[in-house]
Coordinates of N, CA and C and ligand atoms in Angstrom, one line a residue:
M29 N -4.5 174.3 13.1 CA -4.0 173.6 14.2 C -5.7 173.4 15.3
R30 N -6.4 172.6 15.4 CA -7.2 172.8 16.6 C -6.8 172.1 17.6
I31 N -7.1 172.9 18.8 CA -6.9 172.4 20.1 C -8.0 172.6 21.1
D32 N -8.3 171.3 21.6 CA -9.4 171.5 22.6 C -9.0 171.1 24.3
V33 N -9.8 171.7 25.0 CA -9.0 171.9 26.2 C -10.3 171.4 27.3
I34 N -10.2 170.3 28.1 CA -11.2 169.8 29.0 C -11.1 170.5 30.4
T35 N -11.6 171.7 30.8 CA -11.3 172.2 32.2 C -12.6 172.7 32.8
L36 N -12.4 172.7 34.0 CA -13.6 173.5 34.4 C -13.7 174.7 34.5
F37 N -12.3 175.6 34.1 CA -12.3 176.8 34.0 C -12.3 177.3 32.4
P38 N -13.1 176.9 31.6 CA -13.1 177.5 30.3 C -12.8 178.8 29.8
E39 N -13.5 180.2 31.0 CA -13.1 181.3 30.3 C -11.8 181.7 31.1
L40 N -11.1 180.9 31.7 CA -9.6 181.3 31.9 C -8.8 180.7 30.9
V41 N -9.2 179.5 30.2 CA -8.4 179.1 29.4 C -8.4 179.7 28.1
E42 N -9.7 180.3 27.8 CA -10.1 181.3 26.7 C -9.0 182.4 26.6
Q43 N -9.0 182.8 27.6 CA -7.9 184.2 28.0 C -6.6 183.9 26.9
V44 N -6.3 182.8 26.7 CA -4.7 182.4 26.0 C -5.1 183.1 24.4
I45 N -6.3 183.1 24.3 CA -6.5 183.6 22.6 C -7.1 185.3 22.5
A46 N -6.8 185.8 23.7 CA -7.8 187.1 24.0 C -6.6 188.0 23.4
C47 N -5.6 188.1 23.4 CA -4.5 188.9 23.1 C -3.3 188.2 22.3
G48 N -2.5 189.5 21.9 CA -1.0 189.5 21.3 C -0.7 188.5 20.3
V49 N 0.2 187.8 20.3 CA 0.5 187.0 18.9 C -0.5 185.3 18.9
V50 N -0.9 185.0 20.1 CA -1.6 183.9 20.0 C -3.3 184.6 19.4
G51 N -3.7 185.5 20.1 CA -4.7 186.0 19.7 C -4.8 186.4 18.2
R52 N -3.7 187.0 17.5 CA -3.7 187.0 16.2 C -3.8 185.6 15.5
A53 N -3.1 184.7 15.7 CA -3.1 183.1 15.3 C -4.8 182.7 15.3
A54 N -5.1 182.9 16.4 CA -6.8 182.6 16.4 C -7.7 183.3 15.5
E55 N -7.6 184.7 15.3 CA -8.2 185.6 14.3 C -7.9 185.0 13.1
Q56 N -6.5 184.8 12.8 CA -6.4 184.4 11.2 C -6.7 182.9 10.8
K57 N -7.2 182.2 12.3 CA -7.8 180.8 11.9 C -6.5 179.8 11.8
L58 N -5.5 180.3 12.1 CA -4.4 179.1 12.4 C -4.6 178.3 13.4
L59 N -5.3 179.1 14.6 CA -5.5 178.0 15.7 C -6.8 178.3 16.2
E60 N -7.4 176.9 16.3 CA -8.8 176.9 16.9 C -8.8 176.5 18.3
L61 N -9.4 177.2 19.2 CA -9.6 176.5 20.4 C -11.5 176.5 21.0
H62 N -11.2 175.1 21.3 CA -12.2 174.8 22.0 C -12.5 174.2 23.0
C63 N -13.2 174.8 24.3 CA -13.1 174.1 25.5 C -14.4 173.4 25.8
W64 N -14.2 172.5 27.0 CA -15.2 171.4 27.3 C -15.5 171.5 28.9
N65 N -16.4 171.8 29.1 CA -16.6 171.8 30.6 C -17.3 170.6 31.4
P66 N -16.4 169.8 32.0 CA -17.2 168.6 32.7 C -18.6 169.1 33.4
R67 N -18.6 170.4 33.9 CA -20.0 170.5 34.6 C -21.1 170.7 33.7
E68 N -20.9 170.6 32.5 CA -21.9 170.8 31.5 C -22.4 169.2 31.0
F69 N -21.7 168.5 31.5 CA -22.0 167.1 31.6 C -22.7 166.3 32.9
T70 N -23.0 167.1 33.7 CA -23.3 166.6 34.8 C -24.8 166.4 34.8
H71 N -25.5 165.5 35.7 CA -26.7 165.4 35.6 C -27.6 165.4 36.6
D72 N -27.0 165.9 37.8 CA -27.8 166.0 39.1 C -27.7 167.7 39.5
R73 N -28.7 167.9 40.2 CA -29.2 169.1 40.6 C -27.9 170.1 41.3
H74 N -26.9 169.5 41.8 CA -25.7 170.4 42.1 C -24.7 170.8 41.2
R75 N -25.0 169.7 40.0 CA -23.9 169.8 39.2 C -22.4 169.6 39.5
T76 N -22.5 168.3 40.2 CA -21.4 167.8 40.9 C -20.3 167.5 40.3
V77 N -18.9 168.1 40.3 CA -17.6 168.0 39.3 C -16.5 167.2 40.2
D78 N -17.0 167.2 41.6 CA -16.0 166.4 42.4 C -16.3 165.2 43.1
D79 N -15.2 164.5 43.8 CA -15.9 163.0 44.2 C -14.8 162.8 45.4
R80 N -15.2 161.8 46.2 CA -14.2 161.7 47.4 C -13.1 160.4 46.9
P81 N -11.9 160.5 47.3 CA -10.9 159.5 47.0 C -11.2 158.0 48.1
Y82 N -10.9 156.9 47.1 CA -10.7 155.9 48.2 C -9.9 155.8 48.9
G83 N -9.9 155.5 50.0 CA -8.8 155.3 51.1 C -8.7 156.5 51.9
G84 N -9.5 157.3 51.7 CA -10.0 158.5 52.6 C -8.6 159.8 52.2
G85 N -8.7 160.7 53.3 CA -7.6 161.5 53.1 C -8.4 162.9 52.8
P86 N -7.5 163.9 52.9 CA -8.0 165.1 52.6 C -7.9 165.6 51.1
G87 N -8.8 166.2 50.5 CA -9.1 166.6 49.1 C -9.9 165.7 48.2
M88 N -10.2 166.3 47.2 CA -11.2 165.4 46.3 C -10.3 165.0 45.1
L89 N -11.2 164.4 44.2 CA -10.8 164.4 43.1 C -11.8 164.5 42.0
M90 N -11.6 164.5 40.6 CA -12.4 164.8 39.8 C -13.4 163.8 39.6
K91 N -14.7 163.8 39.5 CA -15.7 163.0 39.3 C -15.4 162.1 37.8
V92 N -15.6 161.0 37.7 CA -15.3 160.4 36.5 C -16.2 160.3 35.9
Q93 N -17.7 160.3 35.7 CA -18.8 160.4 34.8 C -18.5 161.7 34.0
P94 N -18.5 162.8 34.7 CA -18.5 164.1 33.6 C -17.5 164.3 32.7
L95 N -16.4 163.9 33.6 CA -14.8 163.9 32.6 C -14.9 163.1 31.4
E96 N -15.4 161.9 31.6 CA -15.5 160.8 30.9 C -16.4 161.5 29.7
D97 N -17.5 162.0 29.8 CA -18.3 162.4 28.9 C -17.7 163.6 28.2
A98 N -17.4 164.4 28.7 CA -16.5 165.8 28.2 C -15.3 165.3 27.3
I99 N -14.9 164.2 27.7 CA -13.5 163.7 27.0 C -14.1 163.1 25.2
A100 N -15.0 162.3 25.6 CA -16.1 161.9 24.6 C -16.4 162.7 23.6
A101 N -17.1 163.8 24.2 CA -17.5 164.9 23.2 C -16.3 165.5 22.5
A102 N -15.1 166.0 23.0 CA -14.2 166.5 22.7 C -13.5 165.6 21.4
R103 N -13.6 164.2 21.7 CA -12.8 163.3 20.5 C -13.7 163.2 19.4
Q104 N -14.7 163.3 19.7 CA -16.0 163.1 18.3 C -15.7 164.3 17.7
Q105 N -15.3 165.6 18.1 CA -15.4 166.5 17.0 C -13.9 167.0 16.8
N106 N -13.1 166.3 17.4 CA -11.4 166.1 17.0 C -11.0 164.5 17.2
P107 N -11.5 163.6 16.2 CA -10.9 162.3 16.6 C -9.4 161.9 16.0
D108 N -8.9 162.8 15.5 CA -7.5 162.6 15.5 C -6.5 162.9 16.3
A109 N -7.3 163.7 17.3 CA -6.1 164.3 18.2 C -5.6 163.4 19.4
R110 N -4.4 163.7 20.0 CA -3.9 162.8 21.1 C -4.6 163.6 22.2
L111 N -4.9 162.6 23.7 CA -5.3 163.1 24.5 C -4.1 163.7 25.8
V112 N -3.6 164.8 26.1 CA -2.7 165.0 26.7 C -3.3 165.4 28.2
Y113 N -2.8 164.7 29.3 CA -2.9 165.1 30.9 C -1.9 166.0 31.3
L114 N -2.1 167.2 31.6 CA -0.9 167.8 32.3 C -1.1 167.5 33.6
S115 N 0.1 167.1 33.9 CA 0.3 166.5 35.5 C 1.6 166.7 36.0
P116 N 2.0 166.6 37.3 CA 3.4 166.8 37.7 C 3.9 165.4 37.6
Q117 N 3.4 164.5 37.2 CA 3.9 163.2 37.1 C 3.9 162.9 35.6
G118 N 3.9 163.8 34.7 CA 4.0 163.8 33.1 C 5.7 164.0 33.1
E119 N 6.0 163.8 31.5 CA 7.3 164.2 31.1 C 7.3 165.6 31.1
L120 N 8.8 165.9 31.5 CA 9.0 167.5 31.7 C 9.1 167.8 29.8
L121 N 8.3 169.1 29.6 CA 8.2 169.5 28.3 C 8.9 170.5 28.2
D122 N 9.4 170.6 26.7 CA 10.6 171.3 26.5 C 10.2 171.9 24.9
Q123 N 11.0 172.8 24.3 CA 10.6 173.2 23.1 C 10.4 172.2 22.0
R124 N 11.3 171.2 22.1 CA 11.6 170.1 21.1 C 10.4 169.2 21.2
K125 N 9.8 169.0 22.2 CA 8.5 168.1 22.3 C 7.2 168.8 21.8
L126 N 7.3 170.3 22.1 CA 6.1 171.0 21.8 C 6.1 171.2 20.3
A127 N 7.4 171.2 19.6 CA 7.5 171.4 18.2 C 7.1 170.0 17.6
Q128 N 7.4 168.8 18.2 CA 7.0 167.7 17.5 C 5.7 167.4 17.5
Q129 N 4.8 167.9 18.5 CA 3.6 167.6 18.7 C 2.8 168.9 17.5
V130 N 3.2 169.8 17.7 CA 2.6 170.9 16.2 C 2.8 170.2 15.1
D131 N 3.9 169.4 15.0 CA 3.8 168.7 13.5 C 3.0 167.6 13.4
L132 N 2.9 167.2 14.6 CA 1.8 165.8 14.4 C 0.5 166.3 14.3
G133 N -0.1 167.6 15.0 CA -1.3 168.0 14.6 C -1.9 168.1 16.2
S134 N -3.1 168.1 15.8 CA -4.3 168.6 17.0 C -3.7 167.9 18.3
V135 N -4.2 168.3 19.4 CA -4.2 167.8 20.6 C -5.6 168.2 21.5
I136 N -6.0 167.5 22.2 CA -6.6 167.5 23.5 C -6.1 167.8 25.0
F137 N -6.0 169.1 25.6 CA -5.6 168.8 26.7 C -6.5 168.6 28.1
L138 N -6.5 167.9 29.0 CA -7.0 167.4 30.3 C -6.3 168.1 31.4
C139 N -6.9 169.1 31.9 CA -6.7 169.8 33.0 C -7.4 169.3 34.0
G140 N -6.3 169.0 34.9 CA -7.0 168.5 36.7 C -7.2 169.7 37.4
R141 N -7.9 169.4 38.4 CA -8.4 170.4 39.5 C -8.1 169.3 40.8
Y142 N -8.3 170.2 41.9 CA -8.2 169.2 43.2 C -7.1 168.2 43.4
E143 N -7.4 167.2 43.9 CA -5.8 166.0 43.8 C -5.7 165.5 42.2
G144 N -6.5 165.8 41.5 CA -6.2 165.1 40.0 C -7.1 164.1 39.6
I145 N -7.2 163.3 38.9 CA -8.1 162.3 38.2 C -7.9 160.9 38.7
D146 N -8.8 160.0 38.8 CA -8.6 158.6 38.7 C -7.7 157.9 38.0
E147 N -6.8 157.2 38.5 CA -5.7 156.8 37.8 C -6.1 155.5 36.4
R148 N -7.4 155.1 36.6 CA -7.7 154.4 35.4 C -8.2 155.1 34.2
L149 N -8.7 156.2 34.7 CA -9.1 157.1 33.6 C -7.7 157.7 33.0
I150 N -6.8 157.9 33.6 CA -5.7 157.9 32.8 C -5.2 156.9 32.1
R151 N -5.3 155.7 32.5 CA -4.6 154.4 31.9 C -5.5 154.1 30.5
R152 N -6.8 154.4 30.4 CA -7.5 154.0 29.3 C -7.9 155.4 28.4
E153 N -7.8 156.6 29.0 CA -7.8 157.5 27.9 C -6.7 158.5 27.5
V154 N -5.8 158.5 28.2 CA -4.5 159.5 27.9 C -3.3 158.9 27.4
D155 N -3.1 159.8 26.4 CA -1.9 159.1 25.5 C -0.7 159.7 25.8
M156 N -0.7 160.9 26.4 CA 0.3 161.4 26.9 C 0.4 162.2 28.1
E157 N 1.3 162.3 29.1 CA 1.2 162.9 30.1 C 2.4 164.0 29.9
W158 N 2.0 165.2 30.1 CA 3.1 166.3 30.3 C 3.2 167.1 31.6
S159 N 4.3 167.3 31.9 CA 4.6 168.4 33.2 C 5.2 169.4 32.9
L160 N 5.0 170.8 33.3 CA 5.6 171.9 33.0 C 6.7 172.1 34.0
G161 N 6.6 171.5 35.2 CA 8.0 171.7 36.6 C 7.3 171.1 37.4
D162 N 8.3 171.1 38.6 CA 8.0 170.4 39.9 C 7.7 171.8 40.9
Y163 N 6.5 171.7 40.7 CA 6.0 173.1 42.0 C 4.4 172.6 41.9
V164 N 3.7 173.0 42.9 CA 2.3 172.6 43.0 C 1.6 173.8 42.5
I165 N 0.5 173.3 41.8 CA -0.3 174.7 41.4 C -1.8 173.9 41.6
S166 N -2.7 174.9 41.4 CA -3.9 174.6 41.6 C -4.8 173.8 40.7
G167 N -4.2 173.9 39.5 CA -5.0 173.0 38.3 C -4.2 173.1 37.0
G168 N -4.4 172.4 36.0 CA -3.8 172.3 35.0 C -4.1 173.1 34.0
E169 N -4.8 174.1 34.1 CA -5.2 175.4 33.2 C -4.0 176.1 33.0
L170 N -3.1 176.8 33.8 CA -2.4 177.6 33.4 C -1.1 177.0 32.5
A171 N -0.9 175.4 33.0 CA 0.0 174.5 32.3 C -0.6 174.4 30.5
A172 N -1.7 174.2 30.7 CA -2.6 174.0 29.2 C -2.1 175.5 28.4
M173 N -2.4 176.4 29.3 CA -2.1 178.0 28.8 C -0.7 178.0 28.0
V174 N 0.0 177.6 28.9 CA 1.7 177.9 28.4 C 1.8 177.0 27.1
C175 N 1.4 175.8 27.1 CA 1.4 175.1 26.2 C 1.0 175.7 24.9
I176 N -0.5 176.0 24.7 CA -1.2 176.7 23.8 C -0.4 177.9 23.3
D177 N 0.2 178.4 24.0 CA 1.2 179.8 23.7 C 2.3 179.2 23.1
A178 N 3.1 178.3 23.8 CA 4.2 177.9 23.0 C 3.9 177.4 21.5
M179 N 2.7 176.5 21.5 CA 2.7 175.7 20.2 C 2.0 176.5 19.2
A180 N 1.4 177.7 19.7 CA 1.0 178.6 18.3 C 1.9 179.3 18.0
R181 N 3.0 179.6 18.6 CA 4.4 180.4 17.9 C 4.8 179.3 17.1
L182 N 4.8 178.0 17.1 CA 5.3 177.3 16.2 C 4.4 176.9 15.2
I183 N 3.2 177.4 15.0 CA 2.5 177.2 13.6 C 2.8 178.2 12.5
P184 N 3.3 177.2 11.3 CA 3.9 178.6 10.2 C 2.8 179.3 10.0
G185 N 3.3 180.7 9.9 CA 2.5 181.9 9.8 C 2.1 182.5 10.9
T186 N 2.0 182.0 12.3 CA 2.2 182.7 13.3 C 3.0 184.1 13.6
L187 N 4.1 183.7 13.3 CA 5.3 184.9 13.9 C 5.6 185.9 12.8
G188 N 5.9 187.0 13.1 CA 6.8 187.7 12.2 C 8.2 187.2 12.1
H189 N 8.9 188.4 11.2 CA 10.5 187.5 11.2 C 11.3 187.4 12.3
E190 N 10.8 188.6 13.1 CA 11.9 188.9 14.7 C 11.5 188.0 15.5
A191 N 10.3 187.6 15.7 CA 10.0 186.7 16.9 C 10.3 185.4 16.3
S192 N 10.6 185.1 15.1 CA 10.8 183.8 14.6 C 12.1 183.6 14.5
A193 N 13.0 184.7 14.6 CA 14.5 184.5 14.9 C 14.8 184.3 16.2
Q194 N 14.2 184.4 17.0 CA 14.4 184.5 18.3 C 14.1 183.0 18.8
Q195 N 13.0 182.9 18.0 CA 12.6 181.1 18.5 C 13.7 180.4 17.8
D196 N 14.3 180.6 16.6 CA 15.3 179.6 16.1 C 16.7 179.5 16.9
S197 N 16.9 180.7 17.3 CA 17.9 180.8 18.4 C 17.8 179.9 19.4
F198 N 16.5 179.7 20.1 CA 16.4 179.0 21.2 C 16.7 177.6 20.6
S199 N 15.9 177.4 19.5 CA 15.6 176.1 19.2 C 17.4 175.2 19.0
A200 N 18.2 176.3 18.8 CA 19.8 175.8 18.4 C 20.0 175.3 20.1
G201 N 19.3 175.5 20.6 CA 19.4 175.3 22.5 C 20.2 175.8 23.0
L202 N 20.6 177.2 23.0 CA 21.1 178.2 23.4 C 20.0 179.0 24.2
L203 N 20.5 179.7 25.6 CA 19.7 180.8 25.9 C 20.2 182.2 25.2
D204 N 19.4 183.2 25.3 CA 19.4 184.6 24.7 C 20.5 185.1 25.0
C205 N 21.2 186.0 24.3 CA 22.0 187.3 24.4 C 21.4 188.3 25.2
P206 N 21.9 189.1 25.7 CA 21.4 190.6 26.6 C 20.9 191.3 25.7
H207 N 20.1 192.2 25.8 CA 19.3 192.9 24.8 C 19.5 194.7 25.7
Y208 N 19.6 195.7 24.5 CA 19.7 196.7 25.5 C 18.9 197.9 24.4
T209 N 18.1 198.9 25.3 CA 17.5 199.8 24.2 C 17.9 201.1 25.0
R210 N 17.5 202.2 24.5 CA 17.7 203.6 24.8 C 17.2 203.8 26.3
P211 N 18.2 204.5 27.1 CA 19.3 205.5 26.6 C 20.4 204.9 26.4
E212 N 21.7 205.1 26.0 CA 22.8 205.0 25.7 C 23.4 204.6 27.2
V213 N 23.4 205.5 28.1 CA 23.7 205.5 29.4 C 22.6 205.8 30.2
Y214 N 22.5 204.5 31.0 CA 21.4 204.2 32.0 C 22.0 204.3 33.5
K215 N 21.6 205.5 34.0 CA 22.2 205.4 35.6 C 23.9 205.0 35.4
G216 N 24.5 205.7 34.5 CA 26.1 205.5 34.4 C 26.6 204.5 33.7
D217 N 25.5 203.3 33.2 CA 26.0 202.2 32.6 C 25.6 202.3 31.4
R218 N 26.9 201.9 30.3 CA 26.9 202.3 29.2 C 26.4 200.9 28.3
V219 N 25.5 201.0 27.1 CA 25.5 199.9 26.4 C 26.8 199.3 25.8
P220 N 27.1 198.1 25.5 CA 28.2 197.5 25.1 C 28.5 198.3 23.7
E221 N 29.8 198.7 23.6 CA 30.4 199.5 22.5 C 30.0 198.9 21.0
V222 N 29.8 197.5 21.0 CA 29.8 197.1 19.7 C 28.6 197.1 19.1
L223 N 27.7 197.3 20.1 CA 26.1 197.6 19.8 C 26.2 199.0 19.2
M224 N 26.8 199.8 19.3 CA 26.7 201.1 18.6 C 27.6 201.4 17.8
S225 N 28.7 200.3 17.0 CA 29.6 200.4 16.0 C 28.8 200.5 14.7
G226 N 27.5 200.0 14.7 CA 27.0 199.7 13.4 C 27.7 198.7 12.5
N227 N 28.6 198.0 12.8 CA 29.2 197.0 12.4 C 28.3 195.5 12.3
H228 N 27.5 195.2 11.7 CA 26.5 194.0 11.8 C 27.1 192.5 12.0
R229 N 28.3 192.3 11.0 CA 29.0 191.2 11.4 C 29.7 191.2 12.8
D230 N 30.0 192.1 13.4 CA 30.5 192.4 14.8 C 29.7 191.9 15.8
I231 N 28.6 192.5 15.5 CA 27.2 192.4 16.6 C 26.7 191.1 16.3
E232 N 26.5 190.6 15.3 CA 26.0 189.0 15.2 C 26.9 188.4 16.0
T233 N 28.6 188.4 15.7 CA 29.5 187.5 16.4 C 29.3 187.6 17.9
W234 N 29.0 188.9 18.2 CA 29.0 189.2 19.8 C 27.9 188.5 20.5
R235 N 27.0 188.8 19.7 CA 25.8 188.0 20.4 C 25.6 186.9 20.2
E236 N 26.2 186.0 19.7 CA 26.5 184.7 19.6 C 27.4 184.1 20.6
Q237 N 28.3 184.8 20.8 CA 29.4 184.7 22.1 C 28.6 185.0 23.3
Q238 N 27.9 185.7 23.5 CA 27.0 186.3 24.8 C 26.2 185.0 25.0
A239 N 25.3 184.6 24.0 CA 24.5 183.3 24.1 C 25.1 182.2 24.6
L240 N 26.5 182.0 23.9 CA 27.1 180.9 24.3 C 27.6 181.1 25.7
G241 N 28.3 182.0 25.8 CA 28.8 182.5 27.6 C 27.6 182.2 28.5
R242 N 26.6 182.8 28.2 CA 25.6 182.7 29.3 C 25.0 181.6 29.5
T243 N 24.8 180.7 28.5 CA 24.5 179.4 28.4 C 25.6 178.3 29.2
W244 N 26.8 178.7 29.3 CA 27.9 178.1 29.9 C 27.8 178.3 31.2
Q245 N 27.4 179.6 31.8 CA 27.5 180.0 32.9 C 26.2 179.8 33.7
R246 N 25.3 179.9 33.2 CA 23.7 179.7 33.9 C 22.8 178.3 33.5
R247 N 23.5 177.7 32.4 CA 22.8 176.5 32.0 C 23.6 175.5 31.2
P248 N 24.5 175.0 32.0 CA 25.6 173.9 31.3 C 24.6 173.0 31.0
D249 N 23.7 172.7 31.6 CA 22.8 171.0 31.3 C 22.6 171.4 29.6
L250 N 22.2 172.8 29.3 CA 21.9 172.7 27.9 C 22.8 172.8 27.0
L251 N 24.3 173.0 27.5 CA 25.1 173.1 26.7 C 25.7 171.5 26.3
E252 N 25.4 170.8 27.3 CA 25.9 169.6 27.1 C 25.1 168.7 26.2
R253 N 24.3 169.1 25.8 CA 23.1 168.3 24.9 C 23.4 168.8 23.4
I254 N 23.9 170.0 23.1 CA 24.4 170.4 21.8 C 25.7 170.0 21.3
R255 N 25.9 170.2 20.4 CA 27.6 170.0 19.7 C 27.7 171.5 18.9
L256 N 28.8 172.2 19.5 CA 29.1 173.5 19.1 C 30.1 173.0 17.9
D257 N 30.0 173.9 17.2 CA 31.3 173.7 15.6 C 32.3 174.5 16.2
A258 N 33.4 174.4 15.4 CA 34.6 174.8 15.7 C 34.6 176.6 16.2
R259 N 33.9 177.2 15.2 CA 34.1 178.8 15.2 C 33.3 179.1 16.8
Q260 N 32.1 178.3 17.2 CA 31.2 178.4 18.2 C 32.3 178.0 19.7
Q261 N 33.1 177.1 19.2 CA 34.0 176.8 20.4 C 35.1 177.7 20.7
A262 N 35.3 178.1 19.9 CA 36.6 179.2 20.0 C 35.9 180.6 20.6
L263 N 34.5 180.6 20.1 CA 34.1 182.3 20.9 C 33.9 181.6 22.3
L264 N 33.3 180.9 22.4 CA 33.2 180.2 23.8 C 34.6 180.3 24.8
D265 N 35.4 179.7 24.2 CA 36.7 179.9 24.9 C 37.0 181.2 25.3
E266 N 37.2 182.1 24.3 CA 37.5 183.5 24.3 C 36.5 184.0 25.6
Y267 N 35.3 183.9 25.7 CA 34.2 184.3 26.5 C 35.0 183.6 27.8
I268 N 35.1 182.3 28.0 CA 36.0 182.2 29.5 C 36.7 182.4 30.1
V269 N 37.9 182.8 28.9 CA 39.0 183.3 29.4 C 38.8 185.1 29.7
E270 N 38.2 185.7 29.0 CA 37.8 187.0 29.4 C 36.8 187.0 30.9
F271 N 36.2 185.5 31.2 CA 35.5 185.7 32.3 C 36.4 185.4 33.6
E272 N 37.4 184.4 33.1 CA 38.3 184.0 34.6 C 39.2 185.0 34.7
K273 N 39.3 186.0 33.8 CA 40.4 187.4 34.2 C 39.4 188.1 35.0
T274 N 38.0 188.1 35.1 CA 37.5 189.0 36.0 C 37.0 188.6 37.4
R275 N 37.5 187.3 37.4 CA 37.1 186.9 38.8 C 38.1 186.2 39.8
Ligands
LIG314 C1 2.1 166.7 43.7 C2 2.7 171.2 38.3 C3 1.0 167.6 43.4 C4 1.6 170.9 38.6 C5 3.8 167.2 43.7 C6 3.1 171.3 36.9 C7 2.7 169.1 42.4 C8 0.5 170.3 35.3 C9 0.8 170.2 36.5 C10 1.5 168.7 42.6 C11 0.8 170.6 37.9 C12 3.7 168.3 42.6 C13 2.1 170.7 36.1 C14 0.6 169.5 42.3 C15 -0.9 170.3 38.2 C16 -4.0 168.1 40.0 C17 -4.5 169.3 39.8 C18 -2.6 168.3 39.7 C19 -3.5 170.3 39.8 C20 -2.1 169.5 40.1 C21 5.3 168.4 42.2 C22 -2.0 169.7 41.7 N1 2.3 170.7 34.6 N2 -1.3 170.3 39.6 N3 -1.0 169.2 42.3 O1 0.6 170.7 41.7 O2 -1.9 170.1 37.5 O3 1.1 170.4 34.2

């Protein structure tokens, strides 16, 4: 899979393939990352990449011509890719949308800076607008890096078995169960007995119940979006009964 990124800070975005799981995917050529800097497409002495907003007010916008030329250059090398503008006006991203995009193939991410880009450029060039969430950040680069990391993990062959399993459990629509490592007693706090039992069926059941219970407590919105089978519903009911006793 090839990902192109249009960004004024290519050296920042390239860090996403510098280490870890995503780095290995890039080394193995499962993921190819190419950055395009609008600054390289300027023609003036100052290599100007910002411009003033019509209507006045504080802040600048990205200058149209260098952006347009950077987009054209990226498209030429990645003609089948969809262009994604990362912006707070976009559709809120989730694992399902990212997985769908990995199935469809290549993307070009457009990272905004300053106050963003001219609306007409969005209408003409942008295929999808995605948002990571409701907060103010300085540029789309960190959002692009999050997308690239999450997408790389979904490319077949990127992950080992353990991380794949974790991802599958999230894809089932639930939060994770709690995890414990050594020591067995930490500041007087014991690891749950079942995890010390060696009974792998009991451990699996406990983990699923914890995942269900924690999703019910912390993210009831996620639970509303999935259908539990009878066994899961029974596990959750038992969790809720236990929880009600302790409050
Ligand atoms: C108004 C957040 C502006 C921000 C309202 C999530 C945020 C890209 C994202 C902003 C950005 C709100 C994102 C804001 C983002 C142009 C340059 C837009 C950076 C920019 C809630 C600044 N997911 N923000 N404006 O943050 O690009 O993808």
